[in-house]
């Protein structure tokens, strides 16, 4: 069964945000500096939070709205 | 914490792999198993990884390397290497009386990242001042050095407790009425480092 294209798009977008966020978080652990912690929290953490929110919106948001067809 | 970073790397890798799988094949979510997989990949594992990462950063902030990573702390790092028996930090560091990889945290347990919320906010302000503000010429503790930082190791130690001087003022030392630094007053003294010889670490 094919997924709804909107769900697919949202999942891909959420996946991109989460992937980037997780990679940034992991990278900051190789840098023992206070700035690394701020990058972890403010960049990585925000991207992960955004990705989680987009995912939650994808699964509970309106994707099965009936479409109207011309002439009907 | 042992293996925290390895475990975190594992969680991140698994999370990224599962996220990629679901994102590239969203039709998986049509089935119940696929939806559970997506829930794990997009919610549980990222939040777990972030929590573990926070913990790893807190542990990393206790390392000497972390403290000395800011340029302004360079003289304090040098004070650990001074070849002078009167220098307290040097004596502790060079004789392995404190772990060298956590030298700063061992004696400053309530400073910035290690302390309460107020201390952590101060730490953020330090980062701000380091990059955007004016670093003061003399760095001082916010409160007088607490004897607790000495006593958490020295209390109960034979040489400490059996010293006649310490016996006389033991109660005052315990209550902070008398500071350990009144007698042991050569702390970092970074403004007196000029010209002091450095100890060269030797290992067998």
JSON list of N, CA, C and O in Angstrom, two decimals, chain A residues 2-13 58 63-64 67, chain B residues 23 26-27:
[
{"chain": "A", "resi": 2, "resn": "UNK", "atom": "N", "xyz": [0.63, 2.21, -0.85]},
{"chain": "A", "resi": 2, "resn": "UNK", "atom": "CA", "xyz": [1.44, 3.42, -0.93]},
{"chain": "A", "resi": 2, "resn": "UNK", "atom": "C", "xyz": [1.02, 4.36, 0.20]},
{"chain": "A", "resi": 2, "resn": "UNK", "atom": "O", "xyz": [-0.16, 4.51, 0.52]},
{"chain": "A", "resi": 3, "resn": "UNK", "atom": "N", "xyz": [2.00, 5.02, 0.79]},
{"chain": "A", "resi": 3, "resn": "UNK", "atom": "CA", "xyz": [1.69, 5.97, 1.85]},
{"chain": "A", "resi": 3, "resn": "UNK", "atom": "C", "xyz": [1.18, 7.26, 1.21]},
{"chain": "A", "resi": 3, "resn": "UNK", "atom": "O", "xyz": [1.52, 7.58, 0.07]},
{"chain": "A", "resi": 4, "resn": "UNK", "atom": "N", "xyz": [0.37, 7.98, 2.01]},
{"chain": "A", "resi": 4, "resn": "UNK", "atom": "CA", "xyz": [-0.09, 9.27, 1.54]},
{"chain": "A", "resi": 4, "resn": "UNK", "atom": "C", "xyz": [1.12, 10.15, 1.25]},
{"chain": "A", "resi": 4, "resn": "UNK", "atom": "O", "xyz": [2.06, 10.21, 2.04]},
{"chain": "A", "resi": 5, "resn": "UNK", "atom": "N", "xyz": [1.12, 10.86, 0.12]},
{"chain": "A", "resi": 5, "resn": "UNK", "atom": "CA", "xyz": [2.30, 11.67, -0.22]},
{"chain": "A", "resi": 5, "resn": "UNK", "atom": "C", "xyz": [2.62, 12.74, 0.83]},
{"chain": "A", "resi": 5, "resn": "UNK", "atom": "O", "xyz": [3.78, 13.06, 1.07]},
{"chain": "A", "resi": 6, "resn": "UNK", "atom": "N", "xyz": [1.58, 13.26, 1.47]},
{"chain": "A", "resi": 6, "resn": "UNK", "atom": "CA", "xyz": [1.85, 14.28, 2.49]},
{"chain": "A", "resi": 6, "resn": "UNK", "atom": "C", "xyz": [2.53, 13.65, 3.71]},
{"chain": "A", "resi": 6, "resn": "UNK", "atom": "O", "xyz": [3.45, 14.21, 4.30]},
{"chain": "A", "resi": 7, "resn": "UNK", "atom": "N", "xyz": [2.06, 12.46, 4.09]},
{"chain": "A", "resi": 7, "resn": "UNK", "atom": "CA", "xyz": [2.71, 11.75, 5.20]},
{"chain": "A", "resi": 7, "resn": "UNK", "atom": "C", "xyz": [4.16, 11.45, 4.86]},
{"chain": "A", "resi": 7, "resn": "UNK", "atom": "O", "xyz": [5.06, 11.65, 5.68]},
{"chain": "A", "resi": 8, "resn": "UNK", "atom": "N", "xyz": [4.38, 11.01, 3.62]},
{"chain": "A", "resi": 8, "resn": "UNK", "atom": "CA", "xyz": [5.76, 10.70, 3.19]},
{"chain": "A", "resi": 8, "resn": "UNK", "atom": "C", "xyz": [6.65, 11.93, 3.30]},
{"chain": "A", "resi": 8, "resn": "UNK", "atom": "O", "xyz": [7.77, 11.87, 3.81]},
{"chain": "A", "resi": 9, "resn": "UNK", "atom": "N", "xyz": [6.11, 13.06, 2.80]},
{"chain": "A", "resi": 9, "resn": "UNK", "atom": "CA", "xyz": [6.91, 14.30, 2.83]},
{"chain": "A", "resi": 9, "resn": "UNK", "atom": "C", "xyz": [7.24, 14.70, 4.26]},
{"chain": "A", "resi": 9, "resn": "UNK", "atom": "O", "xyz": [8.37, 15.07, 4.57]},
{"chain": "A", "resi": 10, "resn": "UNK", "atom": "N", "xyz": [6.24, 14.60, 5.13]},
{"chain": "A", "resi": 10, "resn": "UNK", "atom": "CA", "xyz": [6.45, 15.02, 6.52]},
{"chain": "A", "resi": 10, "resn": "UNK", "atom": "C", "xyz": [7.43, 14.08, 7.22]},
{"chain": "A", "resi": 10, "resn": "UNK", "atom": "O", "xyz": [8.28, 14.54, 7.99]},
{"chain": "A", "resi": 11, "resn": "UNK", "atom": "N", "xyz": [7.31, 12.80, 6.93]},
{"chain": "A", "resi": 11, "resn": "UNK", "atom": "CA", "xyz": [8.25, 11.85, 7.55]},
{"chain": "A", "resi": 11, "resn": "UNK", "atom": "C", "xyz": [9.67, 12.09, 7.06]},
{"chain": "A", "resi": 11, "resn": "UNK", "atom": "O", "xyz": [10.62, 12.03, 7.84]},
{"chain": "A", "resi": 12, "resn": "UNK", "atom": "N", "xyz": [9.80, 12.38, 5.79]},
{"chain": "A", "resi": 12, "resn": "UNK", "atom": "CA", "xyz": [11.14, 12.66, 5.25]},
{"chain": "A", "resi": 12, "resn": "UNK", "atom": "C", "xyz": [11.72, 13.92, 5.88]},
{"chain": "A", "resi": 12, "resn": "UNK", "atom": "O", "xyz": [12.89, 13.97, 6.26]},
{"chain": "A", "resi": 13, "resn": "UNK", "atom": "N", "xyz": [10.88, 14.95, 6.01]},
{"chain": "A", "resi": 13, "resn": "UNK", "atom": "CA", "xyz": [11.33, 16.20, 6.61]},
{"chain": "A", "resi": 13, "resn": "UNK", "atom": "C", "xyz": [11.71, 15.98, 8.07]},
{"chain": "A", "resi": 13, "resn": "UNK", "atom": "O", "xyz": [12.76, 16.44, 8.54]},
{"chain": "A", "resi": 58, "resn": "UNK", "atom": "N", "xyz": [2.94, 14.75, 11.75]},
{"chain": "A", "resi": 58, "resn": "UNK", "atom": "CA", "xyz": [2.72, 13.87, 10.60]},
{"chain": "A", "resi": 58, "resn": "UNK", "atom": "C", "xyz": [1.75, 12.75, 10.95]},
{"chain": "A", "resi": 58, "resn": "UNK", "atom": "O", "xyz": [0.91, 12.36, 10.14]},
{"chain": "A", "resi": 63, "resn": "UNK", "atom": "N", "xyz": [-4.31, 14.34, 7.28]},
{"chain": "A", "resi": 63, "resn": "UNK", "atom": "CA", "xyz": [-3.76, 13.88, 6.01]},
{"chain": "A", "resi": 63, "resn": "UNK", "atom": "C", "xyz": [-4.80, 13.14, 5.19]},
{"chain": "A", "resi": 63, "resn": "UNK", "atom": "O", "xyz": [-4.59, 12.85, 4.03]},
{"chain": "A", "resi": 64, "resn": "UNK", "atom": "N", "xyz": [-5.93, 12.84, 5.81]},
{"chain": "A", "resi": 64, "resn": "UNK", "atom": "CA", "xyz": [-6.93, 12.06, 5.09]},
{"chain": "A", "resi": 64, "resn": "UNK", "atom": "C", "xyz": [-8.17, 12.87, 4.77]},
{"chain": "A", "resi": 64, "resn": "UNK", "atom": "O", "xyz": [-9.27, 12.38, 4.78]},
{"chain": "A", "resi": 67, "resn": "UNK", "atom": "N", "xyz": [-10.75, 14.76, -0.85]},
{"chain": "A", "resi": 67, "resn": "UNK", "atom": "CA", "xyz": [-10.49, 15.75, -1.90]},
{"chain": "A", "resi": 67, "resn": "UNK", "atom": "C", "xyz": [-11.78, 15.96, -2.71]},
{"chain": "A", "resi": 67, "resn": "UNK", "atom": "O", "xyz": [-12.55, 15.05, -2.91]},
{"chain": "B", "resi": 23, "resn": "UNK", "atom": "N", "xyz": [12.05, 6.92, 6.62]},
{"chain": "B", "resi": 23, "resn": "UNK", "atom": "CA", "xyz": [11.90, 8.11, 5.78]},
{"chain": "B", "resi": 23, "resn": "UNK", "atom": "C", "xyz": [11.95, 7.75, 4.30]},
{"chain": "B", "resi": 23, "resn": "UNK", "atom": "O", "xyz": [11.25, 8.33, 3.48]},
{"chain": "B", "resi": 26, "resn": "UNK", "atom": "N", "xyz": [8.28, 5.16, 3.51]},
{"chain": "B", "resi": 26, "resn": "UNK", "atom": "CA", "xyz": [7.18, 5.50, 4.42]},
{"chain": "B", "resi": 26, "resn": "UNK", "atom": "C", "xyz": [6.00, 4.55, 4.34]},
{"chain": "B", "resi": 26, "resn": "UNK", "atom": "O", "xyz": [5.17, 4.51, 5.26]},
{"chain": "B", "resi": 27, "resn": "UNK", "atom": "N", "xyz": [5.95, 3.74, 3.29]},
{"chain": "B", "resi": 27, "resn": "UNK", "atom": "CA", "xyz": [4.85, 2.77, 3.18]},
{"chain": "B", "resi": 27, "resn": "UNK", "atom": "C", "xyz": [4.91, 1.74, 4.32]},
{"chain": "B", "resi": 27, "resn": "UNK", "atom": "O", "xyz": [3.91, 1.07, 4.60]}
]
